[in-house]
Short mmCIF file of C-alpha atoms in Angstrom, two decimals:
data_model
loop_
_atom_site.label_atom_id
_atom_site.label_comp_id
_atom_site.label_asym_id
_atom_site.label_seq_id
_atom_site.Cartn_x
_atom_site.Cartn_y
_atom_site.Cartn_z
CA MET A 268 155.19 145.29 -46.94
CA THR A 269 157.82 147.04 -46.62
CA TYR A 270 158.22 151.01 -47.56
CA ALA A 271 160.62 154.00 -46.99
CA LEU A 272 160.25 157.48 -46.02
CA ILE A 273 162.71 159.87 -47.86
CA ASP A 274 163.09 163.18 -47.06
CA ASN A 275 162.67 166.50 -49.26
CA SER A 276 166.29 167.06 -49.17
CA THR A 277 166.75 164.09 -50.78
CA LEU A 278 165.00 164.24 -53.51
CA THR A 279 166.41 168.25 -54.03
CA ALA A 280 170.01 166.61 -53.50
CA VAL A 281 168.98 163.86 -56.02
CA GLN A 282 167.27 165.97 -59.09
CA ARG A 283 170.63 168.12 -58.69
CA VAL A 284 172.44 165.56 -59.21
CA THR A 285 170.49 164.21 -62.35
CA GLY A 286 170.67 168.05 -63.46
CA LEU A 287 166.67 169.11 -63.06
CA ILE A 288 167.75 171.69 -60.92
CA GLN A 289 170.39 173.84 -60.36
CA THR A 290 173.12 173.74 -56.71
CA LYS A 291 174.35 176.58 -55.30
CA SER A 292 177.56 175.04 -53.86
CA ASP A 293 180.12 172.40 -56.16
CA HIS A 294 181.32 170.95 -52.75
CA SER A 295 177.84 169.64 -51.63
CA THR A 296 177.24 167.57 -54.58
CA ASP A 297 180.19 164.30 -53.67
CA THR A 298 177.11 164.07 -50.50
CA ASP A 299 174.45 164.63 -52.92
CA ILE A 300 175.40 161.50 -55.00
CA VAL A 301 175.88 159.93 -51.62
CA ALA A 302 171.87 160.86 -51.10
CA LEU A 303 171.60 159.54 -54.29
CA GLU A 304 172.72 156.19 -53.85
CA ASN A 305 170.45 156.22 -50.69
CA MET A 306 167.95 156.64 -52.80
CA VAL A 307 168.21 153.92 -55.37
CA GLN A 308 168.90 151.59 -52.59
CA ALA A 309 165.57 152.97 -50.87
CA ILE A 310 164.00 151.75 -54.89
CA LEU A 311 166.13 148.34 -54.97
CA PHE A 312 165.29 147.11 -51.29
CA TYR A 313 161.64 148.25 -50.40
CA ASP A 314 158.21 147.99 -51.33
CA GLN A 315 157.43 151.03 -51.33
CA LEU A 316 158.96 154.72 -51.53
CA VAL A 317 156.97 157.48 -49.81
CA ALA A 318 157.74 161.62 -48.77
CA VAL A 319 155.81 164.04 -47.17
CA ASP A 320 154.23 166.39 -49.31
CA ASP A 321 154.66 169.72 -47.76
CA TYR A 322 157.25 171.08 -50.60
CA ILE A 323 157.05 175.14 -51.67
CA PRO A 324 153.02 175.65 -52.99
CA LYS A 325 154.59 176.95 -56.20
CA HIS A 326 156.84 174.38 -56.92
CA ARG A 327 154.34 171.32 -55.38
CA SER A 328 153.07 169.85 -58.41
CA GLU A 329 156.68 170.56 -60.56
CA ARG A 330 157.54 168.02 -57.31
CA ILE A 331 155.45 165.28 -57.57
CA ASP A 332 155.62 164.97 -61.27
CA SER A 333 159.36 164.58 -60.94
CA PHE A 334 158.78 161.28 -58.50
CA PRO A 335 156.04 159.34 -59.99
CA TYR A 336 157.23 156.01 -58.51
CA ILE A 337 157.20 157.72 -54.52
CA SER A 338 153.58 158.10 -53.18
CA PHE A 339 153.42 161.33 -51.35
CA LEU A 340 151.60 162.16 -47.68
CA ASN A 341 149.49 165.52 -47.50
CA VAL A 342 150.50 166.74 -44.46
CA ASN A 343 146.51 167.60 -43.21
CA ASP A 344 145.21 164.51 -44.53
CA TYR A 345 147.46 162.77 -42.40
CA LYS A 346 148.31 165.14 -39.31
CA LEU A 347 151.89 165.35 -40.20
CA ASN A 348 151.24 168.97 -39.30
CA GLU A 349 150.64 168.32 -36.22
CA ILE A 350 154.09 166.08 -35.79
CA GLU A 351 155.59 169.71 -37.80
CA GLU A 352 154.81 171.66 -34.65
CA THR A 353 155.92 169.41 -32.68
CA ALA A 354 159.54 168.77 -34.36
CA ALA A 355 159.89 172.69 -34.92
CA ALA A 356 159.04 173.03 -30.55
CA LYS A 357 161.74 170.73 -30.01
CA ALA A 358 164.21 172.22 -32.23
CA ALA A 359 163.81 175.56 -30.61
CA GLU A 360 164.59 173.88 -27.09
CA ILE A 361 168.60 173.77 -28.47
CA ARG A 362 170.95 176.09 -27.18
CA PRO A 363 173.44 176.93 -30.07
CA GLN A 364 176.86 177.76 -28.32
CA ILE A 365 180.27 178.16 -29.39
CA ARG A 366 182.84 177.98 -26.65
CA GLY A 367 186.68 178.48 -27.04
CA GLY A 368 185.84 178.28 -31.18
CA GLU A 369 184.16 174.86 -31.06
CA PHE A 370 180.55 173.97 -30.81
CA ALA A 371 179.44 173.43 -27.23
CA ASN A 372 176.14 172.52 -26.59
CA SER A 373 175.59 168.30 -26.78
CA ASP A 374 172.81 168.34 -29.86
CA PHE A 375 175.75 169.47 -32.71
CA LYS A 376 178.42 168.64 -30.71
CA SER A 377 177.48 165.23 -31.06
CA LEU A 378 176.23 165.19 -35.08
CA ILE A 379 179.97 167.09 -35.25
CA GLU A 380 181.36 164.57 -33.80
CA LEU A 381 179.56 161.86 -35.83
CA LEU A 382 180.48 163.31 -39.10
CA GLN A 383 184.10 162.81 -38.18
CA THR A 384 184.62 166.35 -39.07
CA HIS A 385 186.58 169.07 -37.35
CA ILE A 386 184.84 172.63 -37.12
CA VAL A 387 186.76 175.75 -35.19
CA CYS A 388 185.43 178.92 -35.36
CA THR A 389 188.99 182.24 -35.07
CA TRP A 390 189.19 185.78 -35.08
CA ASP A 391 190.85 186.51 -38.36
CA ILE A 392 191.42 189.82 -39.64
CA SER A 393 189.09 191.98 -41.59
CA SER A 394 189.76 196.34 -42.05
CA SER A 395 192.20 195.86 -38.84
CA ILE A 396 189.12 194.47 -37.22
CA TYR A 397 188.59 190.95 -35.38
CA TYR A 398 185.59 188.58 -37.01
CA LEU A 399 184.47 185.34 -36.15
CA THR A 400 185.41 183.10 -38.83
CA LEU A 401 184.17 179.82 -39.24
CA LYS A 402 186.76 177.15 -41.04
CA GLY A 403 187.55 173.27 -40.84
CA LEU A 404 190.44 172.73 -38.89
CA ALA A 405 192.19 170.91 -41.50
CA GLY A 406 195.33 171.66 -43.89
CA ASP A 407 194.31 173.22 -47.02
CA GLY A 408 194.07 170.84 -49.57
CA THR A 409 194.09 167.98 -47.87
CA GLU A 410 191.48 165.06 -48.05
CA GLU A 411 189.89 166.04 -44.55
CA PHE A 412 189.32 169.46 -45.40
CA GLU A 413 187.49 168.37 -48.70
CA LYS A 414 185.52 166.45 -46.85
CA TYR A 415 184.78 169.64 -44.04
CA GLY A 416 183.76 171.66 -47.56
CA ASN A 417 181.37 169.03 -48.60
CA LEU A 418 179.46 168.59 -45.44
CA ALA A 419 179.79 172.60 -44.54
CA ALA A 420 177.95 172.67 -48.14
CA SER A 421 174.91 170.32 -47.64
CA ILE A 422 174.50 171.58 -43.94
CA PHE A 423 174.14 175.43 -45.71
CA ASN A 424 171.77 173.65 -48.28
CA GLU A 425 169.15 173.47 -45.57
CA LEU A 426 168.39 176.77 -45.71
CA SER A 427 167.27 176.61 -48.81
CA ASP A 428 165.47 173.13 -48.03
CA ALA A 429 163.60 175.92 -45.36
CA SER A 430 162.77 177.96 -48.04
CA ASP A 431 161.66 175.97 -50.05
CA SER A 432 158.87 175.07 -47.61
CA GLY A 433 158.06 178.66 -46.69
CA ASN A 434 160.17 178.20 -42.85
CA ARG A 435 163.13 180.68 -40.93
CA THR A 436 165.20 179.39 -38.45
CA SER A 437 167.03 181.45 -36.26
CA GLY A 438 170.73 181.84 -36.48
CA ASP A 439 171.21 183.04 -32.36
CA VAL A 440 174.37 181.78 -31.08
CA GLU A 441 175.50 182.33 -27.38
CA LEU A 442 179.42 183.16 -27.82
CA ILE A 443 181.50 182.03 -24.88
CA ASP A 444 186.26 182.69 -25.16
CA ARG A 445 188.22 180.07 -24.12
CA PHE A 446 188.81 181.49 -20.82
CA GLY A 447 185.13 181.38 -20.44
CA ASN A 448 184.13 184.99 -21.30
CA ARG A 449 180.55 186.12 -22.79
CA ILE A 450 181.70 187.82 -26.09
CA THR A 451 179.15 190.50 -26.44
CA ASN A 452 179.31 194.14 -28.15
CA GLY A 453 182.72 195.67 -27.64
CA TYR A 454 184.37 192.50 -26.92
CA LYS A 455 188.38 193.01 -27.68
CA VAL A 456 190.46 189.52 -28.25
CA PRO A 457 193.02 188.86 -25.29
CA GLY A 458 196.29 188.75 -26.98
CA ALA A 459 195.93 189.97 -30.39
CA ARG A 460 198.49 190.95 -32.38
CA TRP A 461 196.91 193.44 -34.35
CA GLY A 462 195.96 196.70 -32.68
CA ASP A 463 193.96 196.70 -29.12
CA GLY A 464 192.25 193.21 -30.84
CA SER A 465 189.29 195.15 -31.41
CA THR A 466 186.26 193.00 -32.88
CA GLY A 467 183.37 193.49 -34.98
CA GLY A 468 181.07 190.39 -34.86
CA THR A 469 180.69 187.30 -36.31
CA THR A 470 180.88 186.73 -39.90
CA GLY A 471 177.22 186.30 -41.43
CA ALA A 472 178.66 182.13 -42.57
CA ILE A 473 178.33 181.42 -38.43
CA HIS A 474 174.49 182.92 -38.23
CA ALA A 475 174.03 180.96 -41.06
CA PHE A 476 175.49 177.72 -39.93
CA VAL A 477 173.99 177.63 -36.81
CA ALA A 478 170.39 178.33 -38.47
CA ALA A 479 170.87 175.59 -41.25
CA LEU A 480 171.96 173.87 -38.08
CA VAL A 481 168.74 173.94 -36.51
CA TRP A 482 166.32 173.44 -39.30
CA LEU A 483 168.79 170.35 -40.19
CA SER A 484 167.59 169.21 -36.45
CA ASN A 485 163.56 170.13 -36.59
CA ARG A 486 163.90 167.67 -40.08
CA SER A 487 165.75 165.00 -38.56
CA ILE A 488 163.11 165.11 -35.57
CA PHE A 489 160.10 165.61 -37.58
CA TYR A 490 160.88 162.32 -39.70
CA SER A 491 162.00 160.58 -36.72
CA LEU A 492 158.41 161.31 -35.10
CA ALA A 493 156.36 160.74 -38.26
CA ALA A 494 158.65 157.11 -38.88
CA LYS A 495 157.12 156.83 -35.46
CA TYR A 496 153.49 157.41 -36.48
CA LEU A 497 153.39 155.38 -39.73
CA GLN A 498 156.21 152.99 -39.14
CA ALA A 499 158.31 153.85 -41.96
CA ASP A 500 161.93 152.77 -41.98
CA THR A 501 163.54 156.44 -42.55
CA PHE A 502 165.89 157.10 -45.13
CA LEU A 503 167.24 160.67 -44.87
CA TYR A 504 170.04 163.37 -46.81
CA PRO A 505 173.05 162.43 -44.80
CA ILE A 506 173.32 165.23 -42.69
CA ARG A 507 170.22 164.56 -41.34
CA GLN A 508 170.87 160.63 -41.04
CA ALA A 509 173.95 161.35 -38.14
CA TYR A 510 171.32 163.76 -36.58
CA GLN A 511 168.86 161.27 -36.34
CA GLN A 512 171.46 158.92 -34.65
CA HIS A 513 172.26 161.19 -31.98
CA TYR A 514 168.21 162.18 -31.44
CA ILE A 515 167.35 158.76 -31.33
CA ALA A 516 169.66 157.36 -28.95
CA LYS A 517 169.47 160.20 -27.15
CA ILE A 518 165.88 160.42 -26.25
CA CYS A 519 165.26 156.21 -26.58
CA GLY A 520 167.78 155.64 -23.81
CA TYR A 521 170.33 153.95 -26.04
CA GLY A 522 173.56 156.06 -24.66
CA LEU A 523 175.01 158.87 -26.65
CA ASP A 524 177.97 156.17 -27.66
CA TYR A 525 175.49 154.42 -29.47
CA PRO A 526 175.43 155.48 -32.76
CA LYS A 527 179.47 156.30 -32.78
CA HIS A 528 179.61 152.41 -31.58
CA ILE A 529 177.14 151.53 -34.44
CA VAL A 530 178.79 153.55 -37.31
CA GLU A 531 182.47 152.19 -36.52
CA HIS A 532 181.47 148.67 -35.77
CA PHE A 533 179.63 148.39 -38.71
CA SER A 534 182.41 150.53 -41.16
CA THR A 535 185.30 148.52 -39.41
CA SER A 536 184.17 145.06 -39.03
CA ILE A 537 186.15 142.44 -41.27
CA GLY A 538 184.26 139.59 -43.14
CA GLY A 539 180.59 138.62 -43.89
CA ASP A 540 177.58 140.80 -43.06
CA LEU A 541 176.65 141.58 -39.46
CA ILE A 542 173.72 141.32 -37.00
CA GLU A 543 173.52 141.94 -33.74
CA ILE A 544 170.52 141.62 -31.37
CA GLN A 545 170.04 143.40 -27.93
CA ASN A 546 167.77 143.31 -25.30
CA ALA A 547 163.80 143.96 -25.74
CA GLY A 548 164.05 147.22 -26.16
CA ARG A 549 166.75 148.15 -26.70
CA PRO A 550 167.48 148.40 -30.64
CA THR A 551 168.60 145.13 -32.74
CA SER A 552 171.27 146.50 -36.15
CA THR A 553 172.02 144.80 -39.35
CA ALA A 554 174.30 145.53 -42.02
CA ILE A 555 174.89 144.92 -45.33
CA ASP A 556 177.66 144.99 -47.30
CA LEU A 557 176.76 146.13 -51.13
CA PRO A 558 178.26 147.65 -54.06
CA ILE A 559 177.88 151.34 -54.60
CA PHE A 560 174.68 150.90 -57.64
CA SER A 561 174.74 154.29 -58.58
CA ALA A 562 178.11 154.04 -59.81
CA TRP A 563 176.94 151.07 -61.72
CA LEU A 564 174.22 152.57 -63.33
CA ALA A 565 176.51 155.44 -64.22
CA LYS A 566 178.47 153.51 -66.09
CA GLU A 567 175.73 151.31 -67.89
CA THR A 568 173.58 154.59 -68.63
CA GLY A 569 176.38 156.71 -69.11
CA ASN A 570 174.09 159.85 -67.71
CA ALA A 571 173.13 160.69 -64.39
CA SER A 572 170.08 161.69 -65.62
CA GLU A 573 169.62 157.29 -66.12
CA ILE A 574 170.40 156.45 -62.89
CA ILE A 575 167.34 155.89 -61.05
CA ASN A 576 164.81 154.83 -64.11
CA ALA A 577 167.57 152.42 -64.42
CA ALA A 578 167.18 151.19 -60.52
CA MET A 579 163.22 151.26 -61.44
CA GLN A 580 164.11 148.45 -64.14
CA ILE A 581 166.59 146.45 -62.18
CA ARG A 582 164.81 146.10 -59.07
CA GLU A 583 162.37 143.43 -60.53
CA GLU A 584 165.95 141.25 -61.24
CA PRO A 585 165.08 137.92 -59.13
CA GLU A 586 168.18 138.89 -56.33
CA PHE A 587 166.22 142.28 -55.29
CA VAL A 588 162.66 140.68 -55.73
CA GLU A 589 164.08 138.11 -52.90
CA ALA A 590 166.27 140.18 -51.29
CA ARG A 591 162.97 142.63 -50.51
CA ASP A 592 161.21 139.41 -49.05
CA GLN A 593 164.09 138.79 -47.05
CA LEU A 594 164.32 141.60 -45.48
CA ARG A 595 160.40 142.35 -44.87
CA SER A 596 160.61 139.03 -42.75
CA ILE A 597 163.33 140.48 -40.82
CA ARG A 598 160.85 143.35 -40.25
CA ASN A 599 158.03 141.21 -39.92
CA SER A 600 159.70 139.31 -37.10
CA PHE A 601 161.00 142.39 -35.18
CA ASP A 602 157.46 143.47 -35.08
CA SER A 603 156.47 140.45 -32.90
CA ASP A 604 156.02 140.16 -29.19
CA ASP A 605 158.93 137.41 -29.35
CA ILE A 606 162.76 138.38 -29.76
CA ALA A 607 164.19 135.12 -28.73
CA GLN A 608 162.05 133.40 -31.79
CA ALA A 609 163.25 137.26 -33.77
CA ASN A 610 166.20 136.63 -33.33
CA LYS A 611 167.24 133.20 -34.38
CA ASP A 612 164.90 133.80 -37.28
CA ALA A 613 166.97 136.92 -38.55
CA SER A 614 170.02 135.56 -38.05
CA LYS A 615 169.15 132.85 -40.84
CA ILE A 616 167.29 135.71 -42.78
CA ILE A 617 171.36 137.74 -42.54
CA SER A 618 172.59 134.70 -43.42
CA ASP A 619 170.93 133.98 -46.41
CA ILE A 620 171.43 137.87 -47.08
CA ASN A 621 174.30 138.01 -47.03
CA LYS A 622 175.33 135.17 -49.63
CA ALA A 623 173.16 137.34 -52.19
CA SER A 624 174.92 140.25 -51.26
CA ILE A 625 178.23 138.84 -52.53
CA ALA A 626 176.64 138.08 -55.21
CA MET A 627 175.16 141.42 -55.83
CA ARG A 628 179.14 142.45 -55.46
CA ASP A 629 180.17 140.39 -58.28
CA LYS A 630 177.40 141.55 -60.49
CA TYR A 631 177.13 144.94 -59.85
CA GLY A 632 180.44 146.15 -58.32
CA ILE A 633 183.08 148.60 -60.68
CA ASN A 634 186.65 148.46 -60.85
CA THR A 635 188.52 150.96 -59.69
CA ARG A 636 192.25 151.53 -58.50
CA LYS A 637 191.13 150.46 -55.12
CA GLY A 638 189.73 147.42 -55.88
CA LYS A 639 185.90 147.46 -55.83
CA PRO A 640 184.12 150.07 -53.32
CA VAL A 641 181.93 148.46 -51.45
CA THR A 642 179.36 150.60 -48.99
CA ARG A 643 177.28 149.37 -45.82
CA LEU A 644 173.06 149.24 -45.57
CA ILE A 645 173.43 149.99 -41.92
CA GLN A 646 169.48 149.26 -40.58
CA VAL A 647 168.98 149.49 -37.09
CA TYR A 648 164.80 148.91 -35.57
CA ASN A 649 164.37 151.30 -33.38
CA ALA A 650 161.60 148.81 -30.67
CA TYR A 651 158.44 149.60 -29.64
CA ALA A 652 159.17 149.90 -26.36
CA ALA A 653 162.20 151.92 -27.06
CA ILE A 654 160.17 154.70 -29.09
CA ASN A 655 157.32 155.18 -26.53
CA ASN A 656 160.23 157.58 -25.07
CA LEU A 657 160.01 159.51 -28.16
CA PRO A 658 157.48 162.88 -28.06
CA ALA A 659 154.06 161.40 -28.45
CA VAL A 660 152.44 161.59 -32.02
CA PRO A 661 148.98 161.81 -32.97
CA GLU A 662 146.35 159.09 -32.91
CA PHE A 663 145.92 157.64 -36.25
CA ASP A 664 142.60 158.60 -37.25
CA VAL A 665 140.25 155.52 -38.04
CA LYS A 666 138.31 157.90 -40.52
CA ILE A 667 140.98 158.76 -43.09
CA LYS A 668 140.97 156.78 -45.56
CA VAL A 669 144.49 154.45 -45.50
CA PRO A 670 146.82 154.15 -48.75
CA ASP A 671 146.57 150.64 -49.89
CA PHE A 672 150.81 150.67 -48.94
CA ILE A 673 150.60 151.41 -45.93
CA ARG A 674 150.80 148.95 -43.00
CA ASP A 675 147.90 147.70 -40.64
CA LEU A 676 149.14 151.46 -38.30
CA LYS A 677 146.50 149.73 -35.30
CA ARG A 678 149.11 147.46 -34.66
CA PRO A 679 152.46 148.60 -32.53
CA SER A 680 155.61 149.31 -34.57
CA GLY A 681 158.85 150.12 -34.46
CA PHE A 682 160.55 151.17 -37.17
CA ASN A 683 163.76 150.70 -38.95
CA SER A 684 166.43 154.53 -39.14
CA ILE A 685 169.30 153.83 -41.66
CA TYR A 686 172.80 154.43 -40.45
CA ARG A 687 175.38 156.01 -42.56
CA ASN A 688 179.49 156.32 -41.96
CA ILE A 689 179.66 159.37 -44.24
CA SER A 690 183.08 159.70 -43.97
CA ASN A 691 183.89 156.10 -45.78
CA ASP A 692 181.35 157.18 -48.46
CA LEU A 693 182.28 160.18 -48.82
CA SER A 694 185.60 158.92 -49.86
CA SER A 695 184.07 156.07 -51.42
CA VAL A 696 182.69 158.24 -54.16
CA TRP A 697 186.18 159.69 -54.76
CA SER A 698 187.38 156.77 -55.77
CA LEU A 699 185.02 156.31 -58.63
CA GLY A 700 187.38 157.23 -61.01
CA GLU A 701 185.35 157.41 -64.35
CA ALA A 702 181.81 156.66 -62.94
CA ARG A 703 182.44 159.30 -60.64
CA ASP A 704 182.82 161.36 -63.23
CA ILE A 705 179.29 160.37 -65.06
CA LEU A 706 178.10 161.05 -61.46
CA GLY A 707 178.58 164.66 -61.80
CA ALA A 708 178.53 165.60 -65.01
CA SER A 709 174.82 166.41 -65.07
CA VAL A 710 175.45 168.95 -62.32
CA LYS A 711 174.42 172.24 -63.12
CA LYS A 712 175.21 175.73 -60.88
CA ASP A 713 173.71 178.73 -60.56
CA GLU A 714 176.08 181.29 -60.55
CA ARG A 715 174.16 183.96 -59.49
CA ALA A 716 174.08 182.04 -56.40
CA VAL A 717 176.28 182.96 -53.17
CA ALA A 718 177.91 180.31 -51.68
CA TYR A 719 179.65 179.97 -48.32
CA ASN A 720 183.82 179.29 -49.87
CA PRO A 721 185.26 176.68 -47.35
CA LYS A 722 188.13 178.40 -45.03
CA SER A 723 191.14 175.78 -43.59
CA GLU A 724 192.62 176.38 -40.10
CA ALA A 725 195.66 174.29 -40.17
CA PRO A 726 195.76 171.86 -37.29
CA GLU A 727 199.21 172.65 -35.93
CA TYR A 728 198.18 176.78 -35.38
CA ARG A 729 194.39 175.67 -33.66
CA ASN A 730 195.57 178.05 -30.55
CA SER A 731 198.40 180.16 -32.29
CA HIS A 732 198.46 184.04 -32.66
CA SER A 733 199.20 185.69 -36.13
CA PRO A 734 199.10 188.78 -37.16
CA PHE A 735 196.29 187.96 -39.02
CA LYS A 736 194.32 185.62 -36.70
CA SER A 737 193.95 184.82 -33.12
CA PRO A 738 192.03 181.79 -31.23
CA MET A 739 188.61 182.75 -29.98
#
């Protein structure tokens, strides 16, 4: 049996899109729609969905009742609380740094690169004082700026997720200017065009953004370790998926360029579905071209709140039953010790899935002005030999009653993680036309909520001084 481990951030995103809870910012809606598509694909292509039961106590029952098709695992019953402590300790080791206007510490720098967006900080004038301000490096009103707004709002949502689980994280960050000087109290902007360049520190958005990134890393690490422990396949909120890609590549020794290679290669390749087999201990990657099922379901139901129920119904269609059988066979092959045989078996199965996915794109695809949008389900199998490099997780207690849907945890196994090219996925959402309108129609904004208002920095003025701002 295969099962997908869904994080609480994805569940919250699905609730925002379907109108069960309010959103703090309209800017996160498109990323939430990508998360909804993740959920739909997990429903269609996995035997069982599981989640961690660590939501805020007063809303715990309500959260579980909202997702009756998911099995929730209690953190204490399965020693997941010990994994949470390990993840928190690892995230606390990150030393956020902004140097010359950009994140310079490797973890956050790699994340931003994988998101294919550009974030900068500049000194902006307010009440005759310079304050360090967070911006997207893009022209105001451009698609690049819209993407930055979506991703930034989604990152800020991590603070709400932390609050919902009773946690707070630090927004401390080291600041260094473009000349290598540390920025402390009394710092003055070199070459400032206003007054003597006196500064008043950072805007609140920067510390909130850093705190959100720290929590994002915490959760991404936690779900990576939980996947190792439970031998689950992870379906995380899109921003977390990107960080997980970086984290696993770094810890397991795949090379820091591996995530970028996978996302770019599988996102730009033309033709049938792909499979990339590497030697034992290295990751195995598969990619399947799929229609955007949530868009088709939106047009079929006319209501975003009905999409999940509709997905639960069509999962019993023969093509999805067969696809789950095939993906289960691939997983079982890579859990064996014979990598050569797994290579042979998986290649044949992928060829069969390729034919099925073509039929799915024809049956469940929608027509837009740009044709039928396609998304790629990229699975990277992290072999048992490689994931031994991840931090240690508790031994599974044989006295614990194992749920029926969990495989034999005594048998060494790896896990799949899902890779996304978020930039491509957002572009696909924007191209959906009527379906996008339906997908966003149930979203309810909390008008009392304080949300980050994205600011832009034109690339051509990135390093320029003006009477209104200066580079960091």
